[in-house]
Tab-separated table of C-alpha atoms and ligand atoms in Angstrom:
chain	number	residue	atom	x	y	z
G	11	MET	CA	-87.108	69.593	3.879
G	12	GLU	CA	-87.592	65.932	2.750
G	13	ILE	CA	-85.144	63.325	1.743
G	14	ILE	CA	-85.292	62.947	-1.732
G	15	ASP	CA	-88.094	61.112	-3.882
G	16	SER	CA	-85.665	58.064	-5.264
G	17	ILE	CA	-84.727	57.386	-1.454
G	18	LYS	CA	-88.057	57.906	0.319
G	19	ASN	CA	-89.916	55.881	-1.992
G	20	ARG	CA	-87.843	52.812	-2.503
G	21	TYR	CA	-88.431	49.630	-0.812
G	22	SER	CA	-88.153	45.608	-1.433
G	23	THR	CA	-90.929	44.792	-2.775
G	24	VAL	CA	-92.334	41.092	-3.192
G	25	LEU	CA	-95.097	42.388	-5.505
G	26	PHE	CA	-93.674	42.184	-8.922
G	27	SER	CA	-95.343	42.447	-11.918
G	28	SER	CA	-94.227	40.331	-14.887
G	29	ALA	CA	-94.177	43.450	-17.326
G	30	PRO	CA	-91.109	43.573	-18.955
G	31	VAL	CA	-88.588	46.161	-18.606
G	32	GLU	CA	-87.935	48.581	-21.504
G	33	LYS	CA	-84.305	47.877	-22.507
G	34	LYS	CA	-83.740	51.979	-22.472
G	35	ASN	CA	-84.901	51.806	-18.643
G	36	LEU	CA	-82.781	48.748	-17.839
G	37	ASP	CA	-79.521	50.407	-19.826
G	38	LEU	CA	-79.951	53.591	-17.130
G	39	LEU	CA	-79.882	51.358	-14.398
G	40	PHE	CA	-76.299	50.239	-15.346
G	41	GLU	CA	-75.315	53.962	-16.609
G	42	ALA	CA	-76.124	54.931	-13.065
G	43	ALA	CA	-73.722	52.135	-11.870
G	44	ARG	CA	-71.049	53.355	-14.065
G	45	TRP	CA	-70.508	56.876	-12.482
G	46	ALA	CA	-70.610	55.236	-8.878
G	47	PRO	CA	-67.117	56.438	-6.864
G	48	SER	CA	-64.723	53.607	-5.993
G	49	ALA	CA	-61.309	53.166	-4.710
G	50	PHE	CA	-58.793	53.842	-6.913
G	51	ASN	CA	-61.529	54.251	-9.443
G	52	GLU	CA	-61.183	50.489	-10.184
G	53	GLN	CA	-64.833	49.993	-10.494
G	54	PRO	CA	-64.985	46.274	-9.057
G	55	TRP	CA	-68.937	45.683	-9.691
G	56	ARG	CA	-69.567	43.033	-12.104
G	57	PHE	CA	-73.633	42.608	-13.279
G	58	ILE	CA	-74.602	39.291	-14.998
G	59	ILE	CA	-78.046	40.324	-16.622
G	60	GLY	CA	-80.897	37.601	-16.920
G	61	ILE	CA	-84.263	38.939	-18.899
G	62	LYS	CA	-87.007	36.399	-18.576
G	63	GLU	CA	-87.722	34.730	-21.496
G	64	LYS	CA	-84.618	36.015	-23.612
G	65	ASP	CA	-82.131	33.585	-23.578
G	66	ASP	CA	-81.346	30.907	-20.480
G	67	ILE	CA	-79.491	33.236	-18.221
G	68	TYR	CA	-82.666	34.123	-15.977
G	69	LYS	CA	-83.323	30.603	-15.877
G	70	LYS	CA	-79.772	29.725	-14.658
G	71	LEU	CA	-80.294	32.974	-11.510
G	72	PHE	CA	-83.380	31.769	-10.811
G	73	GLU	CA	-82.118	28.529	-10.119
G	74	CYS	CA	-79.664	29.901	-7.917
G	75	LEU	CA	-81.907	31.041	-5.406
G	76	VAL	CA	-83.048	29.762	-2.137
G	77	GLU	CA	-86.840	28.659	-2.538
G	78	THR	CA	-88.100	31.468	-0.067
G	79	ASN	CA	-87.199	34.065	-2.462
G	80	LYS	CA	-87.990	32.134	-5.527
G	81	HIS	CA	-91.775	32.465	-4.360
G	82	TRP	CA	-91.855	36.205	-4.903
G	83	ALA	CA	-88.497	36.371	-7.162
G	84	GLN	CA	-90.502	33.916	-9.816
G	85	HIS	CA	-92.600	37.491	-11.020
G	86	ALA	CA	-89.903	39.772	-11.661
G	87	PRO	CA	-88.570	39.900	-15.237
G	88	VAL	CA	-85.306	40.679	-14.825
G	89	LEU	CA	-82.495	39.000	-12.379
G	90	VAL	CA	-79.080	40.386	-11.895
G	91	LEU	CA	-76.024	38.652	-10.297
G	92	VAL	CA	-74.030	41.375	-8.668
G	93	SER	CA	-70.357	40.427	-8.173
G	94	ALA	CA	-67.032	42.159	-7.481
G	95	LYS	CA	-63.372	41.733	-8.092
G	96	MET	CA	-61.622	41.253	-5.119
G	97	ILE	CA	-58.283	42.278	-6.028
G	98	PHE	CA	-56.739	45.460	-7.569
G	99	SER	CA	-55.965	45.639	-11.502
G	100	HIS	CA	-52.800	47.907	-11.319
G	101	ASN	CA	-51.373	45.909	-8.719
G	102	SER	CA	-53.311	42.429	-7.616
G	103	ASN	CA	-53.355	43.765	-4.075
G	104	PRO	CA	-56.252	42.794	-2.005
G	105	ASN	CA	-59.077	45.107	-2.648
G	106	ARG	CA	-60.674	45.702	0.803
G	107	SER	CA	-62.833	48.363	-0.910
G	108	SER	CA	-64.281	45.785	-3.257
G	109	PHE	CA	-67.941	45.119	-1.756
G	110	TYR	CA	-68.249	48.624	-0.544
G	111	ASP	CA	-67.603	50.005	-4.026
G	112	THR	CA	-70.083	47.529	-5.347
G	113	GLY	CA	-72.857	48.750	-2.968
G	114	LEU	CA	-72.245	52.125	-3.884
G	115	ALA	CA	-72.931	51.087	-7.507
G	116	VAL	CA	-76.028	49.093	-6.553
G	117	GLY	CA	-77.048	52.332	-4.482
G	118	ASN	CA	-77.058	54.170	-7.850
G	119	ILE	CA	-78.959	51.238	-9.409
G	120	LEU	CA	-81.824	51.789	-6.474
G	121	ALA	CA	-81.833	55.689	-6.947
G	122	GLN	CA	-82.349	55.440	-10.782
G	123	ALA	CA	-84.492	52.325	-10.519
G	124	THR	CA	-86.995	54.126	-8.001
G	125	SER	CA	-87.175	57.776	-10.379
G	126	LEU	CA	-88.210	55.566	-13.475
G	127	ASN	CA	-90.647	53.668	-10.874
G	128	LEU	CA	-89.043	50.400	-10.966
G	129	PHE	CA	-88.488	48.225	-7.955
G	130	VAL	CA	-85.227	46.447	-7.108
G	131	HIS	CA	-85.059	43.409	-4.620
G	132	GLN	CA	-81.491	42.096	-3.670
G	133	MET	CA	-80.906	38.732	-2.307
G	134	GLY	CA	-78.615	37.496	-0.443
G	135	GLY	CA	-80.410	34.039	-0.225
G	136	PHE	CA	-79.006	32.352	-2.926
G	137	ASN	CA	-76.617	29.264	-3.702
G	138	ILE	CA	-73.094	31.179	-4.373
G	139	ASP	CA	-70.839	28.134	-4.967
G	140	LYS	CA	-73.766	27.392	-7.814
G	141	ALA	CA	-73.606	30.556	-9.443
G	142	LYS	CA	-69.885	30.538	-9.795
G	143	LYS	CA	-69.813	27.539	-11.122
G	144	ILE	CA	-73.012	27.999	-13.611
G	145	PHE	CA	-71.515	31.234	-14.722
G	146	THR	CA	-67.649	30.121	-14.252
G	147	ILE	CA	-67.038	33.080	-12.318
G	148	PRO	CA	-63.076	33.085	-11.956
G	149	GLU	CA	-60.775	33.168	-9.080
G	150	ASN	CA	-60.988	36.891	-7.530
G	151	PHE	CA	-64.353	37.470	-8.071
G	152	GLU	CA	-66.939	37.174	-5.651
G	153	PRO	CA	-70.974	36.908	-6.127
G	154	ILE	CA	-72.935	38.794	-3.594
G	155	VAL	CA	-76.499	39.253	-4.379
G	156	ILE	CA	-78.560	38.246	-6.964
G	157	MET	CA	-81.227	41.545	-7.599
G	158	ALA	CA	-84.795	41.197	-8.874
G	159	ILE	CA	-86.278	44.221	-10.967
G	160	GLY	CA	-89.456	45.069	-12.363
G	161	TYR	CA	-92.444	47.260	-11.906
G	162	LYS	CA	-94.653	46.651	-9.049
G	163	GLY	CA	-97.636	44.700	-9.856
G	164	LYS	CA	-100.945	44.735	-8.720
G	165	PRO	CA	-101.227	43.107	-5.434
G	166	GLU	CA	-105.027	41.167	-6.805
G	167	ASP	CA	-102.611	39.209	-9.219
G	168	LEU	CA	-100.569	38.097	-6.718
G	169	PRO	CA	-100.526	35.551	-3.796
G	170	ASP	CA	-102.309	36.588	-0.284
G	171	ASP	CA	-99.314	35.726	1.532
G	172	LEU	CA	-97.171	37.826	-0.541
G	173	GLN	CA	-99.969	40.683	-0.003
G	174	LEU	CA	-99.889	40.223	3.673
G	175	ARG	CA	-95.998	40.465	3.590
G	176	GLU	CA	-95.737	43.633	1.235
G	177	LYS	CA	-97.541	45.490	4.271
G	178	LYS	CA	-95.529	44.762	6.832
G	179	ALA	CA	-94.118	47.715	8.352
G	180	ARG	CA	-90.531	48.973	7.802
G	181	ILE	CA	-88.377	49.148	10.768
G	182	ARG	CA	-85.279	51.306	11.000
G	183	LYS	CA	-82.894	52.314	13.949
G	184	HIS	CA	-83.038	55.807	14.957
G	185	VAL	CA	-80.481	58.354	13.875
G	186	ASP	CA	-78.608	58.606	16.931
G	187	ASP	CA	-77.940	54.887	17.447
G	188	PHE	CA	-75.315	55.014	14.506
G	189	ASN	CA	-72.874	57.003	16.743
G	190	LYS	CA	-72.621	53.808	19.088
G	191	PHE	CA	-70.461	50.845	18.237
G	192	VAL	CA	-73.232	48.053	19.604
B	210	LIG	C1	-77.221	42.407	0.984
B	210	LIG	C2	-78.851	42.184	1.100
B	210	LIG	C3	-79.247	40.941	1.095
B	210	LIG	C4	-80.687	40.576	0.925
B	210	LIG	N1	-81.236	39.529	0.862
B	210	LIG	C5	-82.612	39.316	1.259
B	210	LIG	C6	-82.949	38.238	0.662
B	210	LIG	O1	-82.152	37.103	0.426
B	210	LIG	N2	-84.111	38.285	0.623
B	210	LIG	C7	-85.207	38.752	0.823
B	210	LIG	O2	-86.305	38.786	0.927
B	210	LIG	N3	-84.455	40.536	0.966
B	210	LIG	C8	-83.660	40.449	0.997
B	210	LIG	N4	-82.882	41.454	1.336
B	210	LIG	C9	-83.559	42.888	1.503
B	210	LIG	C10	-83.591	43.402	2.964
B	210	LIG	O3	-84.395	42.569	3.730
B	210	LIG	C11	-84.301	44.336	3.108
B	210	LIG	O4	-83.380	45.339	2.199
B	210	LIG	C12	-84.260	45.235	4.123
B	210	LIG	O5	-85.506	44.232	4.979
B	210	LIG	C13	-84.910	46.521	4.528
B	210	LIG	O6	-86.401	46.644	3.633
B	210	LIG	P1	-86.562	47.710	2.377
B	210	LIG	O7	-85.379	47.363	1.504
B	210	LIG	O8	-87.647	47.504	1.935
B	210	LIG	O9	-85.985	49.250	2.698
B	210	LIG	C14	-81.526	41.735	1.168
B	210	LIG	C15	-81.220	43.074	1.003
B	210	LIG	C16	-79.756	43.190	1.162
B	210	LIG	C17	-78.986	44.719	0.609
């Protein structure tokens, strides 16, 4: 028995096609996020979705990225800012599960995307203060990543350095290393 396809086939591509993502497929990603578990069912995840050539949200998100990420993310047709609400809605106490829960929602997005042959590449490399300012993100909400989303492009249409990066071996710890606090 092998791990399921939506885990096995996922990876963070740098070779995005500029082909648009159909609305119905994009909607399915956020529907998948909706069903993620969360502490107190708070559902602290928030998404700002930018679609290339639709409005200026995409441009604003792109401007927040660090240059190294801009280099490959410029080809992706969708950028999404992922943020989390850092306090519980029912009592305003700090929610120490906010990032965890938001990661679970993004995990659902990754699995759903992979099942639709879509690729998602998350980026922590962006200017958080700039994002907060541009999108007037209120207090108690924290931006976490910007995700690039799209279909895989043809390698020959993309620069050599990205083709080379795409071929780099993916390295993982052994399962036995997960039970050591090192
Ligand atoms: C929170 C987070 C932040 C990341 N930030 C970046 C980034 O700024 N730039 C980048 O190229 N990749 C980024 N990555 C992608 C990781 O480098 C990648 O997931 C990891 O190397 C494992 O490779 P894989 O996703 O292909 O399995 C990020 C991933 C996560 C989960």
